[in-house]
Amino acid sequence: MTLFSDQFKMPFDESMAYQQPEAIVLASLAGIDSSKWELSLHGCVFNKDMEAELQRLSDVSRDRNIFYDPAFFSASQERLGLPHKKVLILTEVLGETRTLKLAMPLQQEKVGLPPHNVWRVWSNPFAPLSTPLIDGDDFKEVVSKFVQMIPLVESEHSGAILFQDLPMESDFFKELLRHPDMAARMVVHGENERATLLPDTPEGYMKAAFSKKRARELRRQFNKLGELGELQLEKVDVFWEVMIRFEEFLLLETKSWKGRRGTSIHVLKRTAAFARQAVANLVTGKNCYIYSIRLDGKVMASMIVFKSRGQFYLWKIAFAEEYARYSVGKQLAVFVSRDLLAEENFEGADSLATSDNNLMNQIWFDRMKLCNLTIGLGESELQAKNNAMKIVEVVDRKNRAKVWVKSMIGKLRK
């Protein structure tokens, strides 16, 4: 697979492309038929064979995660500049053949005082999901081997693995719970939820999501907006059309409150380059749509949606604030919802929205439960549990501080 369109490849520091460090083998187990399993830590720059293996794994993974697909992940690696980023992989070795069975990108961090080493599985506001890629054909065996290798990882490498934004309904999470050995090492904390869309008919969704009064008000606002000019609901999925609409999205978002607060994608060149490349990569593989509401050709609202087989992700939305009285953001979200439900082989859609997001909470009534999961490493179960608890304490304290700061900033802005 070509990760970058030949017509749309962003420049980056080529000197970085060949600085891949040696893989560190953390643990190994004997398999059957002379096979062997290896848990290892890799740098994030791969040769073509490894890229192809990662793409294959993404294509067959039991749990979907579009953000760990090489199309998205490569764009983030080259442009976000996240320090100490690695990939933890589990490989089955049979003779000269090495088959990738599990992969999760992570950052090596030190947290707390005194500092504790932790592997934080990659999750951030641009990619709020930490479900690892796991071969669906041998799913139970792969998770079992992963669980068996956790005690073999020496504490000098890390004291714990921290998953944030991990769906509690994911097969990975549920399979971990089936292993008694993990109970002594796992701490589940920071539970929350976010809006999700489950399979239904477009008509059934509208009836379930909106009362007659709310549906009537939405139609009234839509008709009022239509009185101002020619109104169009648009969906594009062709490469150059998507890239044009993406640039349009950037300008629309920058004009909104995100631009005023300095949090829009376009504010930082590096962030804009990452997002532009991620969209280009995904639309090349037919895994990106951009929806918009247009008035006389001018964009009123725009949404970027990613796709991984039958699973969809509402990545970003922006709308013209001067038309807020027509609920253009909500109108667009309803249009997107109805269109996704009509998609062939639709399995579900993740809003990626925070639990306090008023827009998506009003539009979608189903909820996805998420949590933080900390797994202590090392041979001693007692020490592993202690390591996990220390990490949990630091993470929860930082999260409480973030909530307090956000609350104070909100009060000051009022």
Coordinates of C-alpha atoms in Angstrom, one line a residue:
M1 CA 0.0 0.0 0.0
T2 CA 1.3 3.5 -0.8
L3 CA 0.7 5.6 2.3
F4 CA 1.0 8.9 0.5
S5 CA -0.7 9.9 -2.7
D6 CA 1.9 10.6 -5.5
Q7 CA 0.1 13.8 -6.1
F8 CA -0.2 14.9 -2.5
K9 CA 2.9 14.1 -0.5
M10 CA 4.0 16.5 2.3
P11 CA 7.7 17.2 2.9
F12 CA 9.3 16.2 6.1
D13 CA 12.8 15.8 7.4
E14 CA 14.2 12.9 5.3
S15 CA 17.2 12.5 7.6
M16 CA 14.8 11.0 10.1
A17 CA 13.7 8.2 7.8
Y18 CA 16.6 5.9 8.4
Q19 CA 17.2 6.4 12.2
Q20 CA 15.2 3.3 13.2
P21 CA 16.7 1.9 16.4
E22 CA 17.2 -1.8 17.0
A23 CA 14.2 -3.7 18.2
I24 CA 14.3 -4.6 21.9
V25 CA 13.1 -8.1 22.6
L26 CA 11.3 -7.9 26.0
A27 CA 10.0 -11.5 26.4
S28 CA 9.7 -14.7 24.4
L29 CA 7.6 -17.9 24.7
A30 CA 7.8 -21.2 23.0
G31 CA 4.8 -22.1 20.9
I32 CA 3.8 -25.3 19.1
D33 CA 5.2 -26.7 15.9
S34 CA 8.7 -25.2 16.7
S35 CA 7.2 -21.7 16.7
K36 CA 8.2 -18.9 19.0
W37 CA 6.4 -15.8 20.3
E38 CA 8.3 -12.5 20.8
L39 CA 7.1 -9.3 22.6
S40 CA 9.4 -6.5 21.4
L41 CA 9.7 -2.7 21.4
H42 CA 10.3 -1.0 18.1
G43 CA 11.0 2.5 16.9
C44 CA 8.2 4.1 14.8
V45 CA 10.0 4.2 11.5
F46 CA 9.5 1.0 9.5
N47 CA 10.8 -0.6 6.3
K48 CA 8.3 -1.5 3.6
D49 CA 7.9 -5.1 4.8
M50 CA 6.9 -3.9 8.3
E51 CA 4.6 -1.3 7.0
A52 CA 2.9 -3.9 4.9
E53 CA 2.5 -6.2 8.0
L54 CA 1.0 -3.3 10.0
Q55 CA -1.5 -2.6 7.2
R56 CA -2.4 -6.3 7.1
L57 CA -2.9 -6.4 10.8
S58 CA -5.1 -3.3 10.7
D59 CA -7.2 -4.9 8.0
V60 CA -7.8 -8.1 10.0
S61 CA -7.8 -6.7 13.5
R62 CA -10.7 -7.9 15.7
D63 CA -11.2 -4.4 17.2
R64 CA -11.0 -1.5 14.8
N65 CA -8.8 1.5 15.4
I66 CA -8.4 3.9 12.5
F67 CA -5.8 5.9 14.3
Y68 CA -3.4 2.9 14.4
D69 CA -3.8 2.3 10.7
P70 CA -0.5 3.1 9.0
A71 CA -2.4 5.7 6.8
F72 CA -3.2 7.8 9.9
F73 CA -0.3 6.8 12.1
S74 CA 2.4 7.6 9.6
A75 CA 1.1 11.1 9.2
S76 CA 1.2 11.7 13.0
Q77 CA 4.6 10.2 13.4
E78 CA 6.3 12.4 10.9
R79 CA 4.6 15.6 11.8
L80 CA 3.3 15.8 15.4
G81 CA 6.8 15.3 16.7
L82 CA 5.8 13.3 19.8
P83 CA 8.9 12.3 21.9
H84 CA 9.9 8.8 22.9
K85 CA 7.3 7.1 20.7
K86 CA 7.6 3.4 20.2
V87 CA 5.5 0.5 19.0
L88 CA 5.0 -2.6 21.2
I89 CA 4.5 -5.6 19.0
L90 CA 3.8 -9.3 19.5
T91 CA 5.2 -11.5 16.7
E92 CA 4.8 -15.2 16.0
V93 CA 8.1 -16.6 14.6
L94 CA 8.1 -19.9 12.6
G95 CA 11.4 -20.6 10.9
E96 CA 12.2 -17.5 8.7
T97 CA 8.7 -16.3 8.8
R98 CA 7.6 -13.6 11.2
T99 CA 3.9 -12.7 11.5
L100 CA 2.7 -9.6 13.3
K101 CA -0.1 -10.5 15.7
L102 CA -0.5 -7.5 18.0
A103 CA 0.6 -3.9 17.8
M104 CA 0.1 -0.7 19.8
P105 CA 2.0 2.6 19.6
L106 CA 3.0 4.0 22.9
Q107 CA 5.1 6.8 24.5
Q108 CA 7.7 6.2 27.1
E109 CA 7.1 8.6 30.0
K110 CA 8.1 9.3 33.6
V111 CA 5.3 10.3 35.9
G112 CA 5.1 11.4 39.5
L113 CA 7.6 12.2 42.2
P114 CA 9.7 10.1 42.5
P115 CA 9.3 9.4 38.7
H116 CA 7.9 6.1 37.6
N117 CA 8.5 4.7 34.1
V118 CA 5.2 4.1 32.2
W119 CA 4.3 3.1 28.7
R120 CA 1.3 5.3 27.8
V121 CA -0.5 3.7 24.9
W122 CA -1.0 6.3 22.2
S123 CA -4.2 8.4 22.7
N124 CA -4.7 12.1 22.3
P125 CA -7.3 14.7 21.2
F126 CA -6.5 13.9 17.6
A127 CA -6.8 10.2 18.2
P128 CA -8.9 9.5 21.3
L129 CA -8.8 5.7 21.2
S130 CA -6.3 3.2 22.5
T131 CA -7.6 -0.2 21.4
P132 CA -4.6 -2.2 20.1
L133 CA -4.5 -4.0 16.7
I134 CA -4.9 -7.8 17.2
D135 CA -5.1 -10.5 14.6
G136 CA -8.7 -11.5 14.5
D137 CA -8.0 -15.0 13.2
D138 CA -6.0 -16.0 16.3
F139 CA -7.5 -13.5 18.7
K140 CA -7.9 -15.5 21.9
E141 CA -4.4 -17.1 21.5
V142 CA -2.8 -13.8 20.8
V143 CA -4.3 -12.2 24.0
S144 CA -3.3 -15.3 26.0
K145 CA 0.3 -15.0 24.8
F146 CA 0.3 -11.3 25.6
V147 CA -1.0 -12.0 29.2
Q148 CA 1.6 -14.7 29.7
M149 CA 4.4 -12.3 28.7
I150 CA 3.4 -9.4 30.9
P151 CA 5.2 -10.9 34.0
L152 CA 8.3 -11.5 31.9
V153 CA 8.9 -7.8 31.1
E154 CA 11.6 -6.5 33.4
S155 CA 10.7 -3.4 35.4
E156 CA 13.8 -1.5 34.1
H157 CA 11.9 -1.1 30.8
S158 CA 8.6 0.1 32.4
G159 CA 6.6 -0.3 35.6
A160 CA 3.2 -0.3 33.9
I161 CA 1.2 0.0 30.6
L162 CA -1.5 2.7 30.7
F163 CA -4.4 2.6 28.3
Q164 CA -6.6 5.7 28.1
D165 CA -9.8 6.0 26.1
L166 CA -10.2 2.2 26.0
P167 CA -13.7 1.0 25.1
M168 CA -15.0 -1.4 27.8
E169 CA -17.0 -3.2 25.2
S170 CA -14.0 -3.9 23.1
D171 CA -13.1 -7.6 22.6
F172 CA -9.6 -6.8 23.9
F173 CA -10.8 -5.5 27.2
K174 CA -13.4 -8.3 27.7
E175 CA -10.8 -10.9 26.8
L176 CA -8.3 -9.5 29.4
L177 CA -11.0 -9.9 32.1
R178 CA -11.3 -13.6 31.3
H179 CA -7.7 -14.1 32.5
P180 CA -7.5 -14.5 36.3
D181 CA -3.8 -13.7 36.2
M182 CA -4.5 -10.2 35.0
A183 CA -6.8 -9.3 37.9
A184 CA -3.8 -9.0 40.2
R185 CA -2.2 -6.5 37.9
M186 CA -5.0 -4.5 36.4
V187 CA -6.6 -1.3 37.7
V188 CA -9.6 0.1 35.9
H189 CA -10.2 3.8 36.6
G190 CA -11.4 7.1 35.0
E191 CA -14.6 5.5 33.6
N192 CA -16.6 7.8 31.2
E193 CA -18.7 7.6 28.2
R194 CA -19.3 9.2 24.8
A195 CA -22.0 9.3 22.2
T196 CA -22.1 6.5 19.6
L197 CA -24.4 5.5 16.7
L198 CA -25.6 1.9 16.4
P199 CA -27.2 0.3 13.4
D200 CA -30.8 1.3 12.7
T201 CA -32.8 2.6 9.8
P202 CA -32.6 6.4 9.1
E203 CA -36.3 6.7 9.8
G204 CA -36.0 4.6 13.0
Y205 CA -33.1 6.7 14.2
M206 CA -35.0 9.9 13.7
K207 CA -38.0 8.7 15.6
A208 CA -35.9 7.4 18.5
A209 CA -33.6 10.5 18.7
F210 CA -36.1 13.3 18.3
S211 CA -39.5 14.0 19.7
K212 CA -42.1 15.3 17.2
K213 CA -41.6 18.8 18.6
R214 CA -37.8 18.7 18.2
A215 CA -38.0 17.2 14.8
R216 CA -40.5 19.9 13.7
E217 CA -38.2 22.6 15.1
L218 CA -35.2 21.3 13.1
R219 CA -37.3 21.3 9.9
R220 CA -38.4 24.8 10.6
Q221 CA -34.8 26.0 11.1
F222 CA -33.7 24.2 8.0
N223 CA -36.5 25.8 5.9
K224 CA -35.7 29.2 7.3
L225 CA -32.0 28.8 6.3
G226 CA -33.2 27.7 2.8
E227 CA -35.1 31.0 2.5
L228 CA -31.7 32.8 2.4
G229 CA -30.6 31.1 -0.8
E230 CA -29.9 27.8 -2.5
L231 CA -29.3 25.2 0.2
Q232 CA -27.2 22.0 -0.5
L233 CA -26.3 19.0 1.6
E234 CA -23.0 17.6 0.2
K235 CA -20.8 14.6 0.7
V236 CA -17.5 14.2 -1.1
D237 CA -15.2 11.1 -1.2
V238 CA -13.0 11.7 -4.3
F239 CA -9.4 12.7 -3.5
W240 CA -9.1 16.3 -4.9
E241 CA -12.7 17.2 -3.9
V242 CA -11.9 16.0 -0.3
M243 CA -8.7 18.0 -0.2
I244 CA -10.4 21.2 -1.4
R245 CA -13.1 20.7 1.2
F246 CA -10.5 20.0 3.8
E247 CA -8.8 23.4 3.2
E248 CA -12.3 25.0 3.4
F249 CA -12.8 23.2 6.8
L250 CA -9.6 24.6 8.2
L251 CA -10.6 28.2 7.4
L252 CA -14.1 27.6 8.8
E253 CA -12.7 26.2 12.0
T254 CA -10.2 29.0 12.4
K255 CA -13.0 31.6 12.1
S256 CA -14.8 29.9 15.0
W257 CA -14.2 30.0 18.8
K258 CA -11.4 27.4 18.3
G259 CA -9.5 30.0 16.2
R260 CA -10.0 32.6 18.9
R261 CA -8.7 30.3 21.6
G262 CA -5.8 29.2 19.5
T263 CA -6.9 25.5 19.4
S264 CA -7.9 25.2 15.7
I265 CA -5.9 22.8 13.5
H266 CA -4.7 25.7 11.3
V267 CA -3.1 27.6 14.1
L268 CA 0.1 25.5 14.1
K269 CA 1.7 24.7 10.7
R270 CA 2.9 21.3 12.0
T271 CA -0.6 20.3 13.2
A272 CA -2.2 21.4 9.9
A273 CA 0.4 19.5 7.9
F274 CA -0.3 16.3 10.0
A275 CA -4.1 16.7 9.5
R276 CA -3.7 17.4 5.8
Q277 CA -1.5 14.3 5.3
A278 CA -3.8 12.1 7.4
V279 CA -6.8 13.1 5.4
A280 CA -4.9 12.6 2.1
N281 CA -3.7 9.1 3.1
L282 CA -7.1 8.0 4.2
V283 CA -9.1 9.3 1.2
T284 CA -6.5 7.6 -1.0
G285 CA -7.7 4.4 0.6
K286 CA -11.4 5.5 0.3
N287 CA -11.6 5.8 4.0
C288 CA -12.5 9.5 4.4
Y289 CA -15.6 11.6 3.7
I290 CA -16.2 15.3 4.1
Y291 CA -19.8 16.4 4.6
S292 CA -21.0 20.0 4.4
I293 CA -24.1 22.2 4.4
R294 CA -23.8 24.9 1.7
L295 CA -25.7 28.1 1.1
D296 CA -25.3 29.5 -2.4
G297 CA -22.1 27.5 -2.6
K298 CA -20.7 28.9 0.7
V299 CA -20.0 26.4 3.5
M300 CA -22.1 26.8 6.6
A301 CA -20.9 23.6 8.4
S302 CA -18.4 20.9 7.6
M303 CA -17.5 17.5 9.1
I304 CA -14.6 15.1 8.5
V305 CA -15.5 11.4 8.9
F306 CA -13.1 8.5 8.8
K307 CA -14.0 4.9 8.0
S308 CA -12.5 1.5 9.0
R309 CA -14.4 -1.2 7.2
G310 CA -17.9 -0.8 8.7
Q311 CA -16.9 1.4 11.6
F312 CA -17.0 5.2 11.3
Y313 CA -15.4 8.0 13.3
L314 CA -16.6 11.6 13.4
W315 CA -13.2 13.3 13.5
K316 CA -13.8 17.0 13.3
I317 CA -16.7 19.4 12.9
A318 CA -16.8 23.2 12.3
F319 CA -19.7 25.6 11.5
A320 CA -20.3 29.3 10.8
E321 CA -21.2 30.9 14.1
E322 CA -23.2 33.6 12.4
Y323 CA -25.7 31.0 11.4
A324 CA -25.9 29.3 14.8
R325 CA -29.6 30.3 15.2
Y326 CA -30.4 27.8 12.4
S327 CA -28.6 25.0 14.3
V328 CA -26.3 24.3 11.3
G329 CA -24.0 22.1 13.3
K330 CA -26.9 20.0 14.5
Q331 CA -28.5 20.0 11.0
L332 CA -25.2 18.6 9.6
A333 CA -24.9 16.0 12.3
V334 CA -28.4 14.7 11.5
F335 CA -27.6 14.6 7.8
V336 CA -24.3 12.7 8.5
S337 CA -26.2 10.3 10.8
R338 CA -28.8 9.4 8.3
D339 CA -26.3 8.9 5.6
L340 CA -24.1 6.6 7.7
L341 CA -27.0 4.5 8.7
A342 CA -27.8 4.0 5.0
E343 CA -24.2 2.8 4.4
E344 CA -23.8 -0.8 3.3
N345 CA -22.3 -3.0 6.1
F346 CA -22.6 -0.1 8.6
E347 CA -21.5 -1.5 12.1
G348 CA -21.4 1.7 14.1
A349 CA -20.0 5.2 14.5
D350 CA -17.9 6.8 17.3
S351 CA -18.6 10.5 17.9
L352 CA -15.1 10.8 19.4
A353 CA -16.8 13.6 21.5
T354 CA -16.1 14.2 25.2
S355 CA -18.8 13.2 27.6
D356 CA -19.9 16.9 28.0
N357 CA -20.3 17.5 24.3
N358 CA -23.8 19.0 24.0
L359 CA -24.1 18.6 20.3
M360 CA -23.5 14.9 19.9
N361 CA -25.2 14.0 23.2
Q362 CA -28.4 15.6 21.8
I363 CA -28.1 13.9 18.4
W364 CA -27.0 10.4 19.4
F365 CA -28.6 8.6 22.4
D366 CA -26.5 5.5 22.6
R367 CA -23.3 5.5 24.7
M368 CA -19.9 3.9 24.5
K369 CA -18.3 3.2 27.9
L370 CA -14.6 3.9 28.1
C371 CA -12.0 3.7 30.8
N372 CA -8.4 4.1 31.7
L373 CA -6.7 0.7 32.2
T374 CA -3.3 0.4 34.0
I375 CA -1.5 -2.9 33.9
G376 CA 1.5 -3.4 36.3
L377 CA 4.5 -5.2 34.8
G378 CA 7.2 -7.4 36.3
E379 CA 7.4 -10.9 37.8
S380 CA 6.0 -10.0 41.3
E381 CA 2.2 -9.6 41.2
L382 CA 2.4 -7.5 44.4
Q383 CA 5.0 -5.1 42.9
A384 CA 3.0 -5.0 39.6
K385 CA -0.1 -4.0 41.5
N386 CA 1.8 -1.4 43.5
N387 CA 3.3 0.0 40.3
A388 CA -0.2 0.2 38.7
M389 CA -1.7 2.0 41.8
K390 CA 1.1 4.6 41.8
I391 CA 0.5 5.4 38.1
V392 CA -3.3 5.5 38.7
E393 CA -2.8 8.0 41.6
V394 CA -0.7 10.3 39.5
V395 CA -2.9 10.1 36.4
D396 CA -6.1 10.7 38.4
R397 CA -4.5 13.7 40.1
K398 CA -3.4 15.2 36.8
N399 CA -6.9 14.7 35.4
R400 CA -8.5 16.4 38.4
A401 CA -6.1 19.3 37.9
K402 CA -7.0 19.6 34.2
V403 CA -10.7 19.7 35.1
W404 CA -10.1 22.4 37.7
V405 CA -8.0 24.5 35.3
K406 CA -10.6 24.2 32.5
S407 CA -13.3 25.2 34.9
M408 CA -11.4 28.3 36.1
I409 CA -10.6 29.3 32.5
G410 CA -14.3 29.0 31.7
K411 CA -15.2 31.2 34.7
L412 CA -12.6 33.9 33.7
R413 CA -13.9 34.0 30.1
K414 CA -17.4 34.7 31.4

